[in-house]
PDB file of C-alpha atoms in Angstrom:
ATOM      1  CA  PRO A   4      26.424  43.677  -7.850  1.00  0.00           C
ATOM      2  CA  ASN A   5      26.093  43.997 -11.570  1.00  0.00           C
ATOM      3  CA  PRO A   6      29.198  43.742 -13.670  1.00  0.00           C
ATOM      4  CA  LEU A   7      30.695  47.063 -15.017  1.00  0.00           C
ATOM      5  CA  ARG A   8      31.782  48.069 -18.387  1.00  0.00           C
ATOM      6  CA  ILE A   9      33.673  50.997 -19.677  1.00  0.00           C
ATOM      7  CA  ASN A  10      31.844  53.019 -22.433  1.00  0.00           C
ATOM      8  CA  HIS A  11      33.465  55.022 -25.096  1.00  0.00           C
ATOM      9  CA  GLY A  12      33.496  58.185 -23.060  1.00  0.00           C
ATOM     10  CA  GLY A  13      35.655  56.647 -20.447  1.00  0.00           C
ATOM     11  CA  THR A  14      32.980  56.461 -17.719  1.00  0.00           C
ATOM     12  CA  MET A  15      31.811  53.245 -16.131  1.00  0.00           C
ATOM     13  CA  ALA A  16      28.285  52.004 -16.535  1.00  0.00           C
ATOM     14  CA  ALA A  17      26.410  48.987 -15.026  1.00  0.00           C
ATOM     15  CA  THR A  18      25.248  46.155 -17.290  1.00  0.00           C
ATOM     16  CA  GLU A  19      22.656  43.558 -16.495  1.00  0.00           C
ATOM     17  CA  ALA A  20      23.820  39.993 -15.795  1.00  0.00           C
ATOM     18  CA  PRO A  21      22.573  37.452 -18.313  1.00  0.00           C
ATOM     19  CA  GLY A  22      19.262  35.837 -17.359  1.00  0.00           C
ATOM     20  CA  PRO A  23      18.848  32.102 -16.651  1.00  0.00           C
ATOM     21  CA  THR A  24      18.536  29.755 -19.674  1.00  0.00           C
ATOM     22  CA  PRO A  25      14.822  28.891 -20.197  1.00  0.00           C
ATOM     23  CA  PRO A  26      13.999  25.249 -19.391  1.00  0.00           C
ATOM     24  CA  LYS A  27      13.817  22.857 -22.290  1.00  0.00           C
ATOM     25  CA  ARG A  28      10.220  22.166 -23.357  1.00  0.00           C
ATOM     26  CA  HIS A  29       9.114  18.609 -23.243  1.00  0.00           C
ATOM     27  CA  LYS A  30       7.071  17.363 -26.109  1.00  0.00           C
ATOM     28  CA  LEU A  31       4.042  15.103 -25.351  1.00  0.00           C
ATOM     29  CA  VAL A  32       4.300  11.947 -27.475  1.00  0.00           C
ATOM     30  CA  GLY A  33       1.715   9.835 -25.900  1.00  0.00           C
ATOM     31  CA  TYR A  34       1.807   6.649 -23.887  1.00  0.00           C
ATOM     32  CA  GLN A  35       2.494   4.256 -26.757  1.00  0.00           C
ATOM     33  CA  ASN A  36       5.528   6.278 -28.000  1.00  0.00           C
ATOM     34  CA  PHE A  37       6.948   7.191 -24.626  1.00  0.00           C
ATOM     35  CA  LYS A  38      10.459   5.919 -23.895  1.00  0.00           C
ATOM     36  CA  ARG A  39      12.204   6.212 -20.554  1.00  0.00           C
ATOM     37  CA  SER A  40      15.328   8.274 -20.470  1.00  0.00           C
ATOM     38  CA  ASP A  41      15.982   8.088 -16.674  1.00  0.00           C
ATOM     39  CA  ALA A  42      19.319   6.523 -15.942  1.00  0.00           C
ATOM     40  CA  LYS A  43      17.933   4.766 -12.955  1.00  0.00           C
ATOM     41  CA  THR A  44      16.069   1.414 -13.375  1.00  0.00           C
ATOM     42  CA  ASP A  45      13.319  -0.249 -11.453  1.00  0.00           C
ATOM     43  CA  ARG A  46      14.555  -2.541  -8.844  1.00  0.00           C
ATOM     44  CA  PHE A  47      11.449  -4.764  -8.924  1.00  0.00           C
ATOM     45  CA  ARG A  48       8.420  -5.086 -11.221  1.00  0.00           C
ATOM     46  CA  VAL A  49       5.244  -3.282 -10.326  1.00  0.00           C
ATOM     47  CA  GLN A  50       2.181  -4.415 -12.164  1.00  0.00           C
ATOM     48  CA  ARG A  51      -0.526  -1.963 -11.029  1.00  0.00           C
ATOM     49  CA  PHE A  52      -2.290  -0.305  -8.037  1.00  0.00           C
ATOM     50  CA  HIS A  53      -4.075  -3.014  -6.009  1.00  0.00           C
ATOM     51  CA  HIS A  54      -6.054  -1.357  -3.309  1.00  0.00           C
ATOM     52  CA  VAL A  55      -6.462   1.468  -0.866  1.00  0.00           C
ATOM     53  CA  GLU A  56      -7.263   0.809   2.713  1.00  0.00           C
ATOM     54  CA  PHE A  57      -8.944   3.403   4.934  1.00  0.00           C
ATOM     55  CA  TRP A  58      -9.006   3.224   8.742  1.00  0.00           C
ATOM     56  CA  CYS A  59     -11.956   4.749  10.377  1.00  0.00           C
ATOM     57  CA  GLY A  60     -14.078   4.710  13.545  1.00  0.00           C
ATOM     58  CA  ASP A  61     -17.059   2.795  12.026  1.00  0.00           C
ATOM     59  CA  ALA A  62     -16.344   0.460   9.140  1.00  0.00           C
ATOM     60  CA  THR A  63     -19.921  -0.720   8.712  1.00  0.00           C
ATOM     61  CA  ASN A  64     -21.366   2.751   8.272  1.00  0.00           C
ATOM     62  CA  THR A  65     -18.433   3.995   6.191  1.00  0.00           C
ATOM     63  CA  PHE A  66     -18.333   1.176   3.722  1.00  0.00           C
ATOM     64  CA  SER A  67     -22.135   1.228   3.378  1.00  0.00           C
ATOM     65  CA  ARG A  68     -22.026   4.884   2.445  1.00  0.00           C
ATOM     66  CA  PHE A  69     -19.354   4.377  -0.160  1.00  0.00           C
ATOM     67  CA  ALA A  70     -21.123   1.357  -1.636  1.00  0.00           C
ATOM     68  CA  VAL A  71     -24.319   3.379  -2.073  1.00  0.00           C
ATOM     69  CA  GLY A  72     -22.595   6.567  -3.321  1.00  0.00           C
ATOM     70  CA  LEU A  73     -20.175   4.808  -5.842  1.00  0.00           C
ATOM     71  CA  GLY A  74     -22.138   1.751  -6.673  1.00  0.00           C
ATOM     72  CA  MET A  75     -19.438  -0.661  -5.543  1.00  0.00           C
ATOM     73  CA  GLN A  76     -20.004  -4.207  -4.436  1.00  0.00           C
ATOM     74  CA  LEU A  77     -19.045  -5.967  -1.140  1.00  0.00           C
ATOM     75  CA  VAL A  78     -16.581  -8.735  -2.056  1.00  0.00           C
ATOM     76  CA  ALA A  79     -14.979  -9.675   1.264  1.00  0.00           C
ATOM     77  CA  LYS A  80     -15.260  -8.969   4.931  1.00  0.00           C
ATOM     78  CA  SER A  81     -13.416  -9.771   8.246  1.00  0.00           C
ATOM     79  CA  ASP A  82     -15.317  -9.187  11.377  1.00  0.00           C
ATOM     80  CA  LEU A  83     -16.968 -11.048  14.392  1.00  0.00           C
ATOM     81  CA  SER A  84     -18.825 -13.358  11.930  1.00  0.00           C
ATOM     82  CA  THR A  85     -15.425 -14.610  10.525  1.00  0.00           C
ATOM     83  CA  GLY A  86     -13.829 -14.872  13.941  1.00  0.00           C
ATOM     84  CA  ASN A  87     -12.010 -11.545  13.958  1.00  0.00           C
ATOM     85  CA  ARG A  88     -12.558 -10.045  17.408  1.00  0.00           C
ATOM     86  CA  SER A  89     -10.065  -7.196  17.052  1.00  0.00           C
ATOM     87  CA  TYR A  90     -11.444  -5.149  14.184  1.00  0.00           C
ATOM     88  CA  ALA A  91     -13.903  -5.154  11.342  1.00  0.00           C
ATOM     89  CA  SER A  92     -12.845  -4.888   7.712  1.00  0.00           C
ATOM     90  CA  TYR A  93     -14.953  -4.648   4.520  1.00  0.00           C
ATOM     91  CA  CYS A  94     -13.741  -4.640   0.962  1.00  0.00           C
ATOM     92  CA  LEU A  95     -15.585  -2.992  -1.942  1.00  0.00           C
ATOM     93  CA  GLN A  96     -14.760  -3.632  -5.541  1.00  0.00           C
ATOM     94  CA  SER A  97     -15.479  -1.972  -8.867  1.00  0.00           C
ATOM     95  CA  ASN A  98     -13.638  -3.457 -11.815  1.00  0.00           C
ATOM     96  CA  ASP A  99     -10.002  -3.324 -10.795  1.00  0.00           C
ATOM     97  CA  LEU A 100     -10.565  -0.780  -7.988  1.00  0.00           C
ATOM     98  CA  LEU A 101     -10.594  -2.091  -4.394  1.00  0.00           C
ATOM     99  CA  PHE A 102     -11.434   0.060  -1.350  1.00  0.00           C
ATOM    100  CA  VAL A 103     -11.027  -1.485   2.167  1.00  0.00           C
ATOM    101  CA  PHE A 104     -12.601   0.060   5.224  1.00  0.00           C
ATOM    102  CA  SER A 105     -11.412  -1.088   8.653  1.00  0.00           C
ATOM    103  CA  ALA A 106     -12.194   0.001  12.145  1.00  0.00           C
ATOM    104  CA  PRO A 107     -11.249  -1.374  15.602  1.00  0.00           C
ATOM    105  CA  TYR A 108     -13.623  -2.771  18.111  1.00  0.00           C
ATOM    106  CA  ARG A 109     -13.454  -0.667  21.141  1.00  0.00           C
ATOM    107  CA  THR A 110     -12.260  -2.829  24.040  1.00  0.00           C
ATOM    108  CA  SER A 111     -10.527  -2.428  27.415  1.00  0.00           C
ATOM    109  CA  ARG A 112      -8.697  -5.782  27.241  1.00  0.00           C
ATOM    110  CA  GLU A 113      -5.278  -6.039  28.797  1.00  0.00           C
ATOM    111  CA  PRO A 114      -2.354  -6.149  26.339  1.00  0.00           C
ATOM    112  CA  ALA A 115      -1.639  -9.807  26.974  1.00  0.00           C
ATOM    113  CA  GLU A 116      -5.128 -10.850  26.179  1.00  0.00           C
ATOM    114  CA  GLN A 117      -5.171  -8.547  23.167  1.00  0.00           C
ATOM    115  CA  ASP A 118      -2.097 -10.457  21.876  1.00  0.00           C
ATOM    116  CA  GLU A 119      -4.057 -13.741  22.193  1.00  0.00           C
ATOM    117  CA  LEU A 120      -6.986 -12.279  20.218  1.00  0.00           C
ATOM    118  CA  ARG A 121      -4.529 -11.173  17.525  1.00  0.00           C
ATOM    119  CA  THR A 122      -4.352 -14.796  16.268  1.00  0.00           C
ATOM    120  CA  THR A 123      -7.952 -14.709  15.026  1.00  0.00           C
ATOM    121  CA  GLN A 124      -7.394 -11.814  12.659  1.00  0.00           C
ATOM    122  CA  PRO A 125      -6.085 -12.387   9.083  1.00  0.00           C
ATOM    123  CA  HIS A 126      -3.816  -9.405   8.718  1.00  0.00           C
ATOM    124  CA  PRO A 127      -0.488 -10.152  10.350  1.00  0.00           C
ATOM    125  CA  GLY A 128       0.460  -6.530  10.994  1.00  0.00           C
ATOM    126  CA  VAL A 129      -2.733  -5.040  12.315  1.00  0.00           C
ATOM    127  CA  THR A 130      -3.957  -4.697  15.895  1.00  0.00           C
ATOM    128  CA  GLY A 131      -6.991  -2.961  17.233  1.00  0.00           C
ATOM    129  CA  ALA A 132      -4.795  -0.698  19.437  1.00  0.00           C
ATOM    130  CA  ALA A 133      -2.875   0.554  16.424  1.00  0.00           C
ATOM    131  CA  MET A 134      -6.044   1.272  14.653  1.00  0.00           C
ATOM    132  CA  ARG A 135      -7.452   3.190  17.570  1.00  0.00           C
ATOM    133  CA  ASP A 136      -4.233   5.248  17.799  1.00  0.00           C
ATOM    134  CA  PHE A 137      -4.361   6.095  14.141  1.00  0.00           C
ATOM    135  CA  CYS A 138      -8.021   7.173  14.339  1.00  0.00           C
ATOM    136  CA  ASP A 139      -7.504   9.213  17.424  1.00  0.00           C
ATOM    137  CA  SER A 140      -4.640  11.053  15.627  1.00  0.00           C
ATOM    138  CA  HIS A 141      -6.103  11.341  12.165  1.00  0.00           C
ATOM    139  CA  GLY A 142      -9.727  10.462  12.119  1.00  0.00           C
ATOM    140  CA  PHE A 143     -10.877   8.886   8.822  1.00  0.00           C
ATOM    141  CA  GLY A 144      -7.871   8.497   6.494  1.00  0.00           C
ATOM    142  CA  VAL A 145      -5.779   6.242   4.238  1.00  0.00           C
ATOM    143  CA  ARG A 146      -3.666   3.791   6.128  1.00  0.00           C
ATOM    144  CA  ALA A 147      -2.240   1.742   3.151  1.00  0.00           C
ATOM    145  CA  VAL A 148      -1.754   2.050  -0.564  1.00  0.00           C
ATOM    146  CA  GLY A 149      -1.504  -1.409  -1.934  1.00  0.00           C
ATOM    147  CA  VAL A 150       0.444  -2.118  -5.197  1.00  0.00           C
ATOM    148  CA  LEU A 151       0.571  -5.440  -7.108  1.00  0.00           C
ATOM    149  CA  VAL A 152       4.097  -6.708  -7.708  1.00  0.00           C
ATOM    150  CA  ASP A 153       5.726  -9.818  -9.035  1.00  0.00           C
ATOM    151  CA  ASP A 154       7.084 -10.665  -5.655  1.00  0.00           C
ATOM    152  CA  ALA A 155       6.217  -8.950  -2.376  1.00  0.00           C
ATOM    153  CA  GLU A 156       9.211 -10.387  -0.660  1.00  0.00           C
ATOM    154  CA  GLU A 157      11.683  -9.150  -3.334  1.00  0.00           C
ATOM    155  CA  ALA A 158      10.038  -5.764  -3.395  1.00  0.00           C
ATOM    156  CA  TYR A 159      10.424  -5.541   0.419  1.00  0.00           C
ATOM    157  CA  VAL A 160      14.061  -6.702   0.400  1.00  0.00           C
ATOM    158  CA  GLN A 161      15.001  -4.247  -2.504  1.00  0.00           C
ATOM    159  CA  SER A 162      13.158  -1.354  -0.898  1.00  0.00           C
ATOM    160  CA  VAL A 163      14.795  -1.737   2.536  1.00  0.00           C
ATOM    161  CA  ALA A 164      18.190  -2.333   1.025  1.00  0.00           C
ATOM    162  CA  ASN A 165      17.853   1.073  -0.848  1.00  0.00           C
ATOM    163  CA  GLY A 166      16.737   3.186   2.162  1.00  0.00           C
ATOM    164  CA  ALA A 167      13.086   2.418   2.831  1.00  0.00           C
ATOM    165  CA  THR A 168      11.903   1.788   6.414  1.00  0.00           C
ATOM    166  CA  GLY A 169      10.424  -1.632   6.814  1.00  0.00           C
ATOM    167  CA  ILE A 170       7.048  -1.905   8.652  1.00  0.00           C
ATOM    168  CA  LEU A 171       5.815  -5.435   7.977  1.00  0.00           C
ATOM    169  CA  PRO A 172       8.384  -8.092   6.878  1.00  0.00           C
ATOM    170  CA  PRO A 173       7.124 -10.483   4.131  1.00  0.00           C
ATOM    171  CA  HIS A 174       4.326 -12.864   5.155  1.00  0.00           C
ATOM    172  CA  ARG A 175       2.715 -15.624   3.329  1.00  0.00           C
ATOM    173  CA  LEU A 176      -1.086 -15.671   3.479  1.00  0.00           C
ATOM    174  CA  THR A 177      -3.211 -18.741   2.706  1.00  0.00           C
ATOM    175  CA  GLY A 178      -6.936 -18.363   3.579  1.00  0.00           C
ATOM    176  CA  VAL A 179      -7.023 -16.588   6.874  1.00  0.00           C
ATOM    177  CA  ALA A 180      -3.626 -17.791   8.056  1.00  0.00           C
ATOM    178  CA  ALA A 181      -0.525 -15.735   7.890  1.00  0.00           C
ATOM    179  CA  THR A 182       3.054 -17.144   8.154  1.00  0.00           C
ATOM    180  CA  ALA A 183       6.192 -14.975   8.337  1.00  0.00           C
ATOM    181  CA  VAL A 184       8.583 -15.619   5.495  1.00  0.00           C
ATOM    182  CA  PRO A 185      11.944 -17.001   6.736  1.00  0.00           C
ATOM    183  CA  PRO A 186      14.867 -14.615   6.308  1.00  0.00           C
ATOM    184  CA  PRO A 187      17.106 -15.263   3.383  1.00  0.00           C
ATOM    185  CA  THR A 188      20.398 -17.184   3.797  1.00  0.00           C
ATOM    186  CA  THR A 189      22.213 -14.583   1.693  1.00  0.00           C
ATOM    187  CA  PRO A 190      21.882 -10.984   2.768  1.00  0.00           C
ATOM    188  CA  GLY A 191      19.955  -8.890   0.273  1.00  0.00           C
ATOM    189  CA  ALA A 192      18.434 -11.861  -1.475  1.00  0.00           C
ATOM    190  CA  ALA A 193      14.815 -13.222  -1.487  1.00  0.00           C
ATOM    191  CA  SER A 194      14.214 -16.480   0.377  1.00  0.00           C
ATOM    192  CA  GLY A 195      12.724 -18.127  -2.604  1.00  0.00           C
ATOM    193  CA  LEU A 196       9.550 -19.059  -0.795  1.00  0.00           C
ATOM    194  CA  GLY A 197       6.934 -19.495  -3.523  1.00  0.00           C
ATOM    195  CA  ALA A 198       9.185 -20.304  -6.394  1.00  0.00           C
ATOM    196  CA  ASP A 199       8.522 -24.071  -5.936  1.00  0.00           C
ATOM    197  CA  ALA A 200       5.534 -23.885  -3.614  1.00  0.00           C
ATOM    198  CA  VAL A 201       2.394 -25.806  -4.408  1.00  0.00           C
ATOM    199  CA  GLY A 202      -0.910 -24.351  -4.011  1.00  0.00           C
ATOM    200  CA  GLY A 203      -2.239 -20.828  -4.260  1.00  0.00           C
ATOM    201  CA  TYR A 204      -1.154 -18.198  -1.782  1.00  0.00           C
ATOM    202  CA  GLN A 205      -0.048 -14.583  -1.652  1.00  0.00           C
ATOM    203  CA  LYS A 206       2.699 -12.664  -0.102  1.00  0.00           C
ATOM    204  CA  MET A 207       2.356  -9.342   1.622  1.00  0.00           C
ATOM    205  CA  SER A 208       4.906  -6.817   3.026  1.00  0.00           C
ATOM    206  CA  GLU A 209       4.833  -3.152   3.965  1.00  0.00           C
ATOM    207  CA  VAL A 210       7.201  -0.198   4.032  1.00  0.00           C
ATOM    208  CA  ALA A 211       6.741   3.282   5.317  1.00  0.00           C
ATOM    209  CA  LEU A 212       5.267   5.685   2.742  1.00  0.00           C
ATOM    210  CA  TYR A 213       4.766   9.005   4.562  1.00  0.00           C
ATOM    211  CA  GLY A 214       3.676   9.754   8.082  1.00  0.00           C
ATOM    212  CA  ASP A 215       1.531   6.879   9.320  1.00  0.00           C
ATOM    213  CA  VAL A 216       0.711   5.607   5.802  1.00  0.00           C
ATOM    214  CA  VAL A 217       2.268   2.458   4.467  1.00  0.00           C
ATOM    215  CA  LEU A 218       3.080   1.118   1.015  1.00  0.00           C
ATOM    216  CA  ARG A 219       1.814  -2.366   0.938  1.00  0.00           C
ATOM    217  CA  TYR A 220       3.266  -4.903  -1.577  1.00  0.00           C
ATOM    218  CA  VAL A 221       0.931  -7.786  -2.702  1.00  0.00           C
ATOM    219  CA  SER A 222       1.823 -10.672  -4.908  1.00  0.00           C
ATOM    220  CA  TYR A 223       0.236 -13.962  -5.964  1.00  0.00           C
ATOM    221  CA  HIS A 224       1.912 -17.278  -6.447  1.00  0.00           C
ATOM    222  CA  ALA A 225       1.097 -20.539  -7.986  1.00  0.00           C
ATOM    223  CA  ALA A 226      -2.566 -19.706  -8.584  1.00  0.00           C
ATOM    224  CA  THR A 227      -4.741 -17.266 -10.575  1.00  0.00           C
ATOM    225  CA  PRO A 228      -6.096 -14.620  -8.277  1.00  0.00           C
ATOM    226  CA  THR A 229      -9.925 -14.709  -7.904  1.00  0.00           C
ATOM    227  CA  ALA A 230     -11.978 -12.040  -6.204  1.00  0.00           C
ATOM    228  CA  THR A 231     -11.826 -13.901  -2.955  1.00  0.00           C
ATOM    229  CA  VAL A 232      -7.950 -14.242  -3.119  1.00  0.00           C
ATOM    230  CA  THR A 233      -7.484 -10.738  -4.361  1.00  0.00           C
ATOM    231  CA  VAL A 234      -9.026  -9.102  -1.252  1.00  0.00           C
ATOM    232  CA  ALA A 235      -6.935 -11.258   1.012  1.00  0.00           C
ATOM    233  CA  ALA A 236      -4.524  -8.364   1.282  1.00  0.00           C
ATOM    234  CA  ALA A 237      -6.915  -6.709   3.589  1.00  0.00           C
ATOM    235  CA  GLY A 238      -7.720 -10.021   5.240  1.00  0.00           C
ATOM    236  CA  GLY A 239     -11.072 -11.585   5.183  1.00  0.00           C
ATOM    237  CA  ALA A 240     -13.535 -13.996   3.705  1.00  0.00           C
ATOM    238  CA  PRO A 241     -16.039 -13.499   0.986  1.00  0.00           C
ATOM    239  CA  PRO A 242     -19.595 -12.409   2.178  1.00  0.00           C
ATOM    240  CA  PRO A 243     -22.327 -15.050   2.199  1.00  0.00           C
ATOM    241  CA  ALA A 244     -24.111 -15.482  -1.059  1.00  0.00           C
ATOM    242  CA  PRO A 245     -27.640 -13.928  -1.226  1.00  0.00           C
ATOM    243  CA  PRO A 246     -30.472 -16.268  -0.673  1.00  0.00           C
TER     244      PRO A 246
END
């Protein structure tokens, strides 16, 4: 009810309650002059977006249409020709933009035999069965949003420690091989793998983003990333050079 006041005639009359204070207007100052005022700080360093991976029913047809429509170039692939008998994956690139299109090979193999085939695929956290379930539920859609970070292991540890749901623990990828990063000896700390490692490799890890979509952390260590290494987050080899 509205508050009451007494007027000079001795009768009571209703008054309107004061309205809400209008929000403070923010002034646009531009990227160069922007200063963070948030009390929270980043828990690990994010460099930029790295790639977006789409899961679909036909990777060959889908990546071809995007390549023609957007003028993007095929820079890496993982399929039967590279020894991957579980799924096909193709990576398109335009400048810093990477689109990955992956689709499972339809198979009626028993689960035990499917596990054996899993060793031939470069991505440590992907199976054809998981792709089929995703496509049956969603059709064509984004499965992973990849971001480039200083250390994918540290990003995973910090994310999980602060409430994120871990999907793929940190792995080290060299070529088409993936090795699980050993857990740290101190809880909440990174294992340090890569700080003194020799030779180029990358780390990759994943946490839940929303629904069946994951946030994928990618980092490079001891080498300058080339186009071939860059697309290793999706797993695969560079396509053969044209004759």
